[in-house]
Coordinates of C-alpha atoms and ligand atoms in Angstrom, one line a residue:
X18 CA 33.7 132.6 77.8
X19 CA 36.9 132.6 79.4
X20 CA 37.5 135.7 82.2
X21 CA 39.3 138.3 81.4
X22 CA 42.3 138.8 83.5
X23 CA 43.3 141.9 85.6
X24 CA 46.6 143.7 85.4
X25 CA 48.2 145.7 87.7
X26 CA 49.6 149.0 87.0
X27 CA 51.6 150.9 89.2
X28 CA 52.1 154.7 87.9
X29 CA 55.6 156.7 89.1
X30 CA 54.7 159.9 88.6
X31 CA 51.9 162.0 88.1
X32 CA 53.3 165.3 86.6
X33 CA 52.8 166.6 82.5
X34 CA 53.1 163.4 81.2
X35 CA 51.9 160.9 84.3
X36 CA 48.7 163.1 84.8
X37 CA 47.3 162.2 81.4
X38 CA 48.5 158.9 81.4
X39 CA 46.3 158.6 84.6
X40 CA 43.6 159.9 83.1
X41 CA 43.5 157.9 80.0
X42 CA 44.1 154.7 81.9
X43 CA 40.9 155.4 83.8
X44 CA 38.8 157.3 81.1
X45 CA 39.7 154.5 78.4
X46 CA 39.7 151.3 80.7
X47 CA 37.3 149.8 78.5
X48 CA 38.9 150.1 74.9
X49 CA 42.4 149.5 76.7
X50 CA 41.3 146.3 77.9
X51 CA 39.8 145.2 74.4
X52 CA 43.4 145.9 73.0
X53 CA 45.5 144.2 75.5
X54 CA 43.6 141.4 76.4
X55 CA 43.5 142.5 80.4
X56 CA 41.8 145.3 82.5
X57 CA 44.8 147.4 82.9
X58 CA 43.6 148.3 86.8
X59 CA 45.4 151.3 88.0
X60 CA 46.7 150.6 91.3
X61 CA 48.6 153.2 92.5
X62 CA 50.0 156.8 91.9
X63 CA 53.7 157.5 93.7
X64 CA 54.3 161.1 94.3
X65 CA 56.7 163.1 95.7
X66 CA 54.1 165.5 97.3
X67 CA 50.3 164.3 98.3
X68 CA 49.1 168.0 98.0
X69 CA 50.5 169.2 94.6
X70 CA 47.9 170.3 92.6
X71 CA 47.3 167.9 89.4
X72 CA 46.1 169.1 86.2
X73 CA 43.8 165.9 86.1
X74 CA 41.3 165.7 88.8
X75 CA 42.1 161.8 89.8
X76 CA 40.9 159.8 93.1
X77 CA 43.0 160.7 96.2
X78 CA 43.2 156.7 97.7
X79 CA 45.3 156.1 94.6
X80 CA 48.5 158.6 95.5
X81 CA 51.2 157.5 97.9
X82 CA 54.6 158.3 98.5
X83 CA 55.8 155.0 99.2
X84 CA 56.7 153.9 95.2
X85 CA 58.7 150.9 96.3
X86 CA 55.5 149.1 97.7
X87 CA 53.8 150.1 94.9
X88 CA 56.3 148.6 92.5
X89 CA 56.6 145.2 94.0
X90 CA 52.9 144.5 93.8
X91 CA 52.1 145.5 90.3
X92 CA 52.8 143.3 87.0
X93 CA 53.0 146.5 84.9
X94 CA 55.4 149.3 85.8
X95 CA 54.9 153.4 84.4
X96 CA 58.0 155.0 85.1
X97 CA 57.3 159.1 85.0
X98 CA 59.1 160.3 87.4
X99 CA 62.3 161.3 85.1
X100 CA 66.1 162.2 86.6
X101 CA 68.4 159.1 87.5
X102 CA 67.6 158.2 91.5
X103 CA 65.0 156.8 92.8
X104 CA 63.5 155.9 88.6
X105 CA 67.1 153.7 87.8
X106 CA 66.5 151.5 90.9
X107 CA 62.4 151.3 91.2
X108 CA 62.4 150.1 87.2
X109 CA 65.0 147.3 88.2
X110 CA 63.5 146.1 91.1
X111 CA 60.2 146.2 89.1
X112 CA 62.0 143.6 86.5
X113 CA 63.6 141.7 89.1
X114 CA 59.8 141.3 90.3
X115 CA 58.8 140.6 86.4
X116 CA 57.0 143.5 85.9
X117 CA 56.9 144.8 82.2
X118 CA 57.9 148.6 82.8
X119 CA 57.6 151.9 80.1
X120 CA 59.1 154.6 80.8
X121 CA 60.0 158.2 78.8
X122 CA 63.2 159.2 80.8
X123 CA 65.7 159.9 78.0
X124 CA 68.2 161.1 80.2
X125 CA 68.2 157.5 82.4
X126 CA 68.2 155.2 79.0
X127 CA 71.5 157.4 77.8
X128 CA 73.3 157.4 81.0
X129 CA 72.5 153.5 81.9
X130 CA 70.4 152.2 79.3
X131 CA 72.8 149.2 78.9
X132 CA 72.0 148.1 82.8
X133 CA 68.3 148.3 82.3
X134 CA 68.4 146.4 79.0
X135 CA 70.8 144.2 80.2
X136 CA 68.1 143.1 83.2
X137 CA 64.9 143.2 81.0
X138 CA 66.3 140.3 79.2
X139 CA 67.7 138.7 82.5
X140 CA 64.6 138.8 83.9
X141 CA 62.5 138.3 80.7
X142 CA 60.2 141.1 80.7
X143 CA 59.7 144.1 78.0
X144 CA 61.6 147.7 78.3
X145 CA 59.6 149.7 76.5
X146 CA 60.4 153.5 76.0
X147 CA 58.7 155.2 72.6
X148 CA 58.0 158.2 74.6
X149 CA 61.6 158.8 75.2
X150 CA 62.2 159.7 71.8
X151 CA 60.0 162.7 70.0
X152 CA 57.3 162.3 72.0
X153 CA 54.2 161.3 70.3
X154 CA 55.9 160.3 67.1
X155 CA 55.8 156.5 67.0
X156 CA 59.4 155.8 65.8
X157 CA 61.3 153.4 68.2
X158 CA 58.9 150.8 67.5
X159 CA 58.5 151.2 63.3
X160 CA 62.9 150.9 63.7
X161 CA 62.8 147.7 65.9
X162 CA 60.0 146.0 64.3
X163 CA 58.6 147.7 61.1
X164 CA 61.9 148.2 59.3
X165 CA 63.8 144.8 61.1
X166 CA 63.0 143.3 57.3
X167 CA 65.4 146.7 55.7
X168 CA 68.6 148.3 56.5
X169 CA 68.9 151.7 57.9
X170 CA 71.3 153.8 56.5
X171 CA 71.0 156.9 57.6
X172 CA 68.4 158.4 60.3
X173 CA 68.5 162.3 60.2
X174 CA 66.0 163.7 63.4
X175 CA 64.4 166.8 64.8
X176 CA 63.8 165.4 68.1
X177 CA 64.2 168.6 70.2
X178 CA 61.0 170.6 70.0
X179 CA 63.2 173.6 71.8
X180 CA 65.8 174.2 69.6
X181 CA 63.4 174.0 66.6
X182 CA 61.2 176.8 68.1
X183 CA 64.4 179.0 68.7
X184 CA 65.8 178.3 64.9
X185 CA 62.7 178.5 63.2
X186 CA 61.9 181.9 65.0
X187 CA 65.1 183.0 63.9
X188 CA 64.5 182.3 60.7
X189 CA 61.0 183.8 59.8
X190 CA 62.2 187.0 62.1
X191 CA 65.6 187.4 61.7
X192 CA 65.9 187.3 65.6
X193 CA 69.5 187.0 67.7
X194 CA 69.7 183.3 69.6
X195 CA 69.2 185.4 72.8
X196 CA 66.0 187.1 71.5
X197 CA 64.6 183.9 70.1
X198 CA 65.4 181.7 73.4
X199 CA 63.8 184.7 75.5
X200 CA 60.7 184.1 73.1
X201 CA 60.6 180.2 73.6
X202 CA 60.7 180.8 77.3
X203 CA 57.9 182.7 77.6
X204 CA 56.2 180.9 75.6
X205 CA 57.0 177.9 77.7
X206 CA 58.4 175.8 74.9
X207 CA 61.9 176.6 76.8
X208 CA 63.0 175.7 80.4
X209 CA 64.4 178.5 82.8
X210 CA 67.6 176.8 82.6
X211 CA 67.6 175.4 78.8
X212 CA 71.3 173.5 79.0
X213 CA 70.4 170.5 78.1
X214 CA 68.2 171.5 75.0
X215 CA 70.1 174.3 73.5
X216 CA 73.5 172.8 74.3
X217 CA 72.4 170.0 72.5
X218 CA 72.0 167.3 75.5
X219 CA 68.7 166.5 75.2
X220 CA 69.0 165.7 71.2
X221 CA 72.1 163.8 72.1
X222 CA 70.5 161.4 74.4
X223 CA 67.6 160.2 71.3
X224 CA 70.6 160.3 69.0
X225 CA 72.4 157.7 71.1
X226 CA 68.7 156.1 71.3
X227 CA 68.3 156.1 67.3
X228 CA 71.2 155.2 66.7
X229 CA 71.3 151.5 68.4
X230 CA 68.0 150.5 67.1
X231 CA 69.0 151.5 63.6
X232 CA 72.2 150.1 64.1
X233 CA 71.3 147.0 66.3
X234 CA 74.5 148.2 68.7
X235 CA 74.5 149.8 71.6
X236 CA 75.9 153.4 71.3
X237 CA 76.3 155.3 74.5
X238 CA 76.1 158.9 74.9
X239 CA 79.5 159.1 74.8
X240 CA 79.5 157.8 71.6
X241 CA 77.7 160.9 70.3
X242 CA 79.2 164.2 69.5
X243 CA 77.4 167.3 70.2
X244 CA 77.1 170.9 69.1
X245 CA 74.8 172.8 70.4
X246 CA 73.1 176.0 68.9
X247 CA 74.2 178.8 71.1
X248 CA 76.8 179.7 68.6
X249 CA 74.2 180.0 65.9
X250 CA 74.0 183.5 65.2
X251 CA 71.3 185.9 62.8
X252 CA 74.3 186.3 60.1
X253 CA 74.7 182.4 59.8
X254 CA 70.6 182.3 59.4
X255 CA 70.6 185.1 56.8
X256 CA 73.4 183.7 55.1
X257 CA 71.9 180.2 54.9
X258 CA 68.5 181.7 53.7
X259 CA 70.2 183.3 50.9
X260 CA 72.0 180.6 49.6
X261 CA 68.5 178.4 50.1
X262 CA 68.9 176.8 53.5
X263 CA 67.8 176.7 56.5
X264 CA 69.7 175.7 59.7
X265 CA 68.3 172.9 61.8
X266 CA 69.4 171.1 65.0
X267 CA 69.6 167.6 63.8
X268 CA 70.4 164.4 65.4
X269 CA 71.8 162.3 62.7
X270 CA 72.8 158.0 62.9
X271 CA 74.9 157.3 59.5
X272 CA 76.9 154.1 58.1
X273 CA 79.8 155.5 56.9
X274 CA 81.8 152.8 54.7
X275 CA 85.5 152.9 54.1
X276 CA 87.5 152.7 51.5
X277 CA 90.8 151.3 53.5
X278 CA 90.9 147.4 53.0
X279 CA 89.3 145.3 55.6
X280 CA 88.0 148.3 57.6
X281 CA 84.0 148.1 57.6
X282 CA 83.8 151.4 58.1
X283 CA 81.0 152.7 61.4
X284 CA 78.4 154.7 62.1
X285 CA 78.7 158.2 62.8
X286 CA 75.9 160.0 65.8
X287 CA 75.8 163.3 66.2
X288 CA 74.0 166.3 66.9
X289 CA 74.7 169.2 65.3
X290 CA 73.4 172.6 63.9
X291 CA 72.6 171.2 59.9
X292 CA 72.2 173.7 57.1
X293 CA 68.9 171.3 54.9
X294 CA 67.6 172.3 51.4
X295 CA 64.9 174.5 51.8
X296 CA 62.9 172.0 49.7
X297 CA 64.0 169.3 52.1
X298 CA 61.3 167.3 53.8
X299 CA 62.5 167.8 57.3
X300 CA 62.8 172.0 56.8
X301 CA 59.2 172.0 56.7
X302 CA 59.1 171.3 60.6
X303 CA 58.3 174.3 61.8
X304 CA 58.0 175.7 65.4
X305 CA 58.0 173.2 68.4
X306 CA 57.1 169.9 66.5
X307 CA 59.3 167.1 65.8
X308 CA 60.4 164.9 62.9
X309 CA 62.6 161.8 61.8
X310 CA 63.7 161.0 58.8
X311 CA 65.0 157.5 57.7
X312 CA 67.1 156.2 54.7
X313 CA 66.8 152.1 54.7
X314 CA 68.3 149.8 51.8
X315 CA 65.0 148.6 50.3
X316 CA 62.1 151.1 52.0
X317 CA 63.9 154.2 50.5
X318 CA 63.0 157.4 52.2
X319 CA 60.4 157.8 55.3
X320 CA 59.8 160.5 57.5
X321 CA 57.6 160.5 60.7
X322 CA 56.2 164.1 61.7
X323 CA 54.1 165.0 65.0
X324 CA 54.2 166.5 68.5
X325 CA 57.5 165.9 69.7
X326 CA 56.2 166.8 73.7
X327 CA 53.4 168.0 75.5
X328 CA 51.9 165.9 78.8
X329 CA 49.1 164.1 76.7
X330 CA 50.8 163.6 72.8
X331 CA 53.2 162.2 74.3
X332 CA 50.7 159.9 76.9
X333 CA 50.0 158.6 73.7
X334 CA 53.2 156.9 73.2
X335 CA 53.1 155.6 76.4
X336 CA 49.7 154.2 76.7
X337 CA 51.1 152.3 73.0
X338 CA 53.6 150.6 74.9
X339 CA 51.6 149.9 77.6
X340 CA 48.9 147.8 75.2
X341 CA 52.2 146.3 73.8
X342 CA 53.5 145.2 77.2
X343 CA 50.2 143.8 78.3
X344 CA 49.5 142.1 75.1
X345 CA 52.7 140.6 75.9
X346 CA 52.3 139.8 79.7
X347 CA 48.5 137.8 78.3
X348 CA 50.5 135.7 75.3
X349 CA 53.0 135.2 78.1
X350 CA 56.9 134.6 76.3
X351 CA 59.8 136.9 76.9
X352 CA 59.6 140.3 76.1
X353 CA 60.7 142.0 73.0
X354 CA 63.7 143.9 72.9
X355 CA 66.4 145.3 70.3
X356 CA 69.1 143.6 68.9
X357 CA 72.5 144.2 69.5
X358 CA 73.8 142.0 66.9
X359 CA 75.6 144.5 64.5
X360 CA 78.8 145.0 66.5
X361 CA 80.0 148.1 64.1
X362 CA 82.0 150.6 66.2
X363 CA 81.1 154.4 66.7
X364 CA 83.0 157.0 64.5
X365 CA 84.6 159.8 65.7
X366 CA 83.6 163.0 64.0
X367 CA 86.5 163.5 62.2
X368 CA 85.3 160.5 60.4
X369 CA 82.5 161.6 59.8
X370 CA 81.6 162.8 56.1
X371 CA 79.2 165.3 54.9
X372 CA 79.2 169.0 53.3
X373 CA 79.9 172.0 54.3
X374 CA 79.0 175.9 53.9
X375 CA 82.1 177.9 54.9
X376 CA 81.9 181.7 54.6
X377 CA 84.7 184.0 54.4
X378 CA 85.1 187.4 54.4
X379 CA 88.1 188.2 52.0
X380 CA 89.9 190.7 51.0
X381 CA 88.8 192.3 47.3
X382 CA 92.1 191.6 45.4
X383 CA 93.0 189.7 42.3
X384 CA 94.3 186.0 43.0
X385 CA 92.3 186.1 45.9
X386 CA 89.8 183.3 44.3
X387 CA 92.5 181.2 43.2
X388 CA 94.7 180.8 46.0
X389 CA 91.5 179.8 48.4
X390 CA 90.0 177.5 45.7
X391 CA 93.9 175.7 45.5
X392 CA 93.9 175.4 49.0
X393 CA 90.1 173.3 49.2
X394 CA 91.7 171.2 46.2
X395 CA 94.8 170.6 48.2
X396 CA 93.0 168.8 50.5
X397 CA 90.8 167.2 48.4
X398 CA 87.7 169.2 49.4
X399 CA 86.0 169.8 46.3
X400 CA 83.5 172.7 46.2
X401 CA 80.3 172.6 44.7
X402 CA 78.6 176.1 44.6
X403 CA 81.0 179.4 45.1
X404 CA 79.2 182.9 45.8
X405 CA 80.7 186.3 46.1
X406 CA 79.3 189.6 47.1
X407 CA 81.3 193.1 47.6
X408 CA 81.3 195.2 50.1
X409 CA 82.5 198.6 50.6
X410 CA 82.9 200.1 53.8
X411 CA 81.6 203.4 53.6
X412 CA 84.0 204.9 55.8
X413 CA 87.3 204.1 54.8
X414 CA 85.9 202.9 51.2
X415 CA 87.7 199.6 51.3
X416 CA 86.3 196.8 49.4
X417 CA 85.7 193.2 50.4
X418 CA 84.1 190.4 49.3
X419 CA 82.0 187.7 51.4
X420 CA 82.3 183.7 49.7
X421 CA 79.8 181.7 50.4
X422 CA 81.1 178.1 49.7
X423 CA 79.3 174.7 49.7
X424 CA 81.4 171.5 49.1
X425 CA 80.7 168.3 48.0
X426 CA 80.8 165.5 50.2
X427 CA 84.4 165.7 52.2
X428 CA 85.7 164.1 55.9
X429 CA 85.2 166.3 58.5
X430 CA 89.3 165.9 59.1
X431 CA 90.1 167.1 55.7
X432 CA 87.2 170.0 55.8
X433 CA 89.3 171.0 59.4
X434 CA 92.4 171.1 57.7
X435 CA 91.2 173.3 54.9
X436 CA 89.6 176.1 56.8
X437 CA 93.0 175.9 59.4
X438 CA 95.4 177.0 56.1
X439 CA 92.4 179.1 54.7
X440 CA 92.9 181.3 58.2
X441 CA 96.5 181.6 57.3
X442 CA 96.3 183.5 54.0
X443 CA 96.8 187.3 54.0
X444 CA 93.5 187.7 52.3
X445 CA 91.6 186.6 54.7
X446 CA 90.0 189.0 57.0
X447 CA 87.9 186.3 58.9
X448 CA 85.7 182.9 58.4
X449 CA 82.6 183.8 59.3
X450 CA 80.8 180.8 59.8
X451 CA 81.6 176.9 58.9
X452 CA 78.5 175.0 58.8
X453 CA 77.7 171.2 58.2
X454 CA 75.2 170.8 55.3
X455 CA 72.9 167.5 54.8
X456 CA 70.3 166.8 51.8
X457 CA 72.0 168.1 49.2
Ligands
NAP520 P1 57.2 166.3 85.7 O1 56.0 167.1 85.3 O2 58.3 167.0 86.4 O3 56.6 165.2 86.8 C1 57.4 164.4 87.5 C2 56.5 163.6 88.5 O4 57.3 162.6 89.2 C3 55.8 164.4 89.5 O5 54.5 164.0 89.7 C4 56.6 164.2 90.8 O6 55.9 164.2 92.0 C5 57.1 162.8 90.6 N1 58.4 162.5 91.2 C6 59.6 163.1 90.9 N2 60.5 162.6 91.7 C7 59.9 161.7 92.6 C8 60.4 160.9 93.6 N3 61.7 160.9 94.0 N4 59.5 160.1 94.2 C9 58.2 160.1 93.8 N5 57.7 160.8 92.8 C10 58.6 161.7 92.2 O7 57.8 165.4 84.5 P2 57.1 165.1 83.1 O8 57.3 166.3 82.2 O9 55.8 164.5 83.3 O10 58.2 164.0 82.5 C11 58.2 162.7 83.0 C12 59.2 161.9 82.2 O11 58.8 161.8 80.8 C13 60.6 162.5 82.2 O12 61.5 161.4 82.2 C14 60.7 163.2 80.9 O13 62.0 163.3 80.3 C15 59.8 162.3 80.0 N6 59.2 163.0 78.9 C16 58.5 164.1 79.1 C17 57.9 164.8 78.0 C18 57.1 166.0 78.2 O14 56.6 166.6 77.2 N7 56.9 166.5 79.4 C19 58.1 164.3 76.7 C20 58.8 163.1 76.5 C21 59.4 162.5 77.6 P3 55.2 165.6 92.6 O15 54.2 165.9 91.6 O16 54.7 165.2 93.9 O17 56.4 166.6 92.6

């Protein structure tokens, strides 16, 4: 019997996520090595601090502080450190060195994904990063591989367990944004400083992920627009509950085709506060978890649900791409990365196309119907469900009327220019919320 080889693998990291990675590596040597082909032997553990406290009890002789040494020597390379410096430049040297390396930083892959890909292939070792990207839910890998037979034409994702907690607990309480984020804090699904989730960051950085595996192109986070949910208010949840939605942060990857002559139209990425069908698959993720949901040519609709963070779910993902890597590393052969063959530009949003809710608060006069539904018609927004409700004001007994409008299908341009001349009619006491609507 031939001997089974050893692997070297060099942890950065040892925090939520590296912790449990640890302790599976060492707990689960024996099944790991039936599925890779190789002992994965874990050779080292780079800190910042030798005397934090863990929450895995592991053996001390395998910390150090001194990842570059550890890097160099190892054929299989666990980047957990997260931020930009020193993860950007211990991955490459780790390629240069052709070591396979997996890693979960999110916020490294958007801001220079394209040097790290660019160096895996120079060097001919695998990138892998499913963690990066809702956690536990295997989805990077299903895109890239899976579905490289089909073509993806739209990918719609909750992939920010934050922002899901804070609009789900709006919804079932009827809570402010300020009330619900106070909530997800102490909970702990929310940061002290919660920027880069509830501004929309965070969601921005998988969209731009999605979006080039789909897409077989590399979009960069510029390419993405973003809207976070701070501006989401109770009234807009209410509103959208009434009329049988509920309001989601989603990262959303779309072909749009044109109809102009010789323009192939893009894809649009961004992340934006979505009002979904309430019978829509993705508006049953509730609280923290995660979901993506895919539209392909010939597979038809998918969706992928689970834990979209959390220090061992999402060790989960990482050990997968370790197996993967090592697998690779035994067979020997380059390592497999995405294509970048599809060359279609990103959209702006203003090409982007979708409906809308708008809601205005009018005033209660004949005419008033007809002159706003002439303006959507004007600009070839056509409107599919129109609601009204009256109001009197109990005080000076005036009467006005809230619209709830959804549209059909319009450009984001033409939906702009409507609501613009919409704020210029005398009727019009205020828009009250404008809304982009998916799933209907
Ligand atoms: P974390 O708890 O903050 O742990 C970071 C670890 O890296 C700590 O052990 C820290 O050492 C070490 N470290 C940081 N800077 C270092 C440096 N300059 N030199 C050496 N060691 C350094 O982070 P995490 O939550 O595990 O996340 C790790 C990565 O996974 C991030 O990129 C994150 O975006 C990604 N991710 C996390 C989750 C999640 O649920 N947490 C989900 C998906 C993806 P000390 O312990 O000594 O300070």
């Amino acid at each position: 019997m031939s001997e089974v080889r050893t692997l070297k693998v060099a942890l950065l990291g040892c925090g939520n996520v590296g912790a449990q990675v640890a302790r599976i590596l060492l707990d689960d040597a024996d099944a790991l090595a039936a599925r890779s082909g190789a002992r994965l032997e874990l050779s080292g553990i780079a800190v910042r601090n030798l005397d934090s406290k863990r929450d895995v009890e592991l053996p001390r002789e395998l910390f150090t502080t001194d990842a570059d040494t550890l890097v160099k020597d190892a054929d299989l390379v666990i980047e957990l450190m997260g931020g930009i410096e020193p993860a950007r430049s211990l991955i490459l040297t780790a390629m240069q060195n052709g070591a396979c390396v997996v890693t979960g930083n999110k916020a490294l892959l958007a801001q220079d994904g394209p040097t790290l890909y660019e160096e895996a292939d120079k060097a001919g070792v695998q990138l892998s990063y499913e963690a990066a990207v809702a956690g536990a839910i295997p989805i990077l890998r299903p895109i890239r591989d899976s579905l490289s037979g089909d073509r993806i034409t739209r990918v719609l994702g909750i992939v920010n367990g934050t922002t899901n907690f804070i609009l789900d607990q709006m919804d079932s309480t009827g809570a402010q944004f300020a009330d619900a984020l106070a909530e997800a804090q102490r909970l702990g699904y929310a940061e002290a400083d919660p920027t880069a989730d509830v501004e929309g960051h965070d969601a921005a950085a998988k969209a731009a992920i999605l979006a080039s595996l789909s897409f077989h192109t590399r979009f960069a986070l510029e390419d993405v627009y973003c809207e976070g949910i701070t501006k989401v208010s109770a009234a807009d949840i209410a509103a959208a509950k009434e009329a049988g939605f509920v309001i989601k942060l989603l990262a959303i990857a779309e072909k749009i085709e044109s109809s102009e002559p010789g323009n192939d139209g893009g894809i649009s990425v961004r992340v934006h506060p979505t009002l979904l069908p309430r019978e829509h698959p993705l508006a049953a993720v509730r609280g923290a978890f995660n979901a993506v949901f895919i539209e392909a040519e010939n597979a038809g609709e998918l969706m992928f649900y689970g834990q979209g963070a959390g220090g061992t779910p999402t060790a989960s993902a990482v050990l997968g791409d370790l197996v993967s890597a090592a697998r690779r590393v035994v067979l020997g052969g380059p390592g497999r990365t995405e294509t970048t063959t599809g060359h279609v530009p990103a959209l702006s949003i203003s090409a982007s196309n979708t409906s809308y809710y708008v809601g205005l608060d009018v005033a209660d006069q004949a005419g008033v119907l007809a002159r706003i539904t002439h303006i959507f018609a004007e600009h070839g927004v056509s409107i599919e469900i129109m609601r009204q409700t009256i109001h009197r004001d109990a005080a000076s007994n005036v009467e006005s009327a809230e619209l709830k409008i959804v549209t059909h299908r319009a450009s984001e341009a033409a939906l702009a220019a409507t609501v613009e001349a919409i704020k210029g009619l005398d009727v019009i006491n205020s828009v009250t919320s404008v809304l982009r609507v998916e799933g209907v």
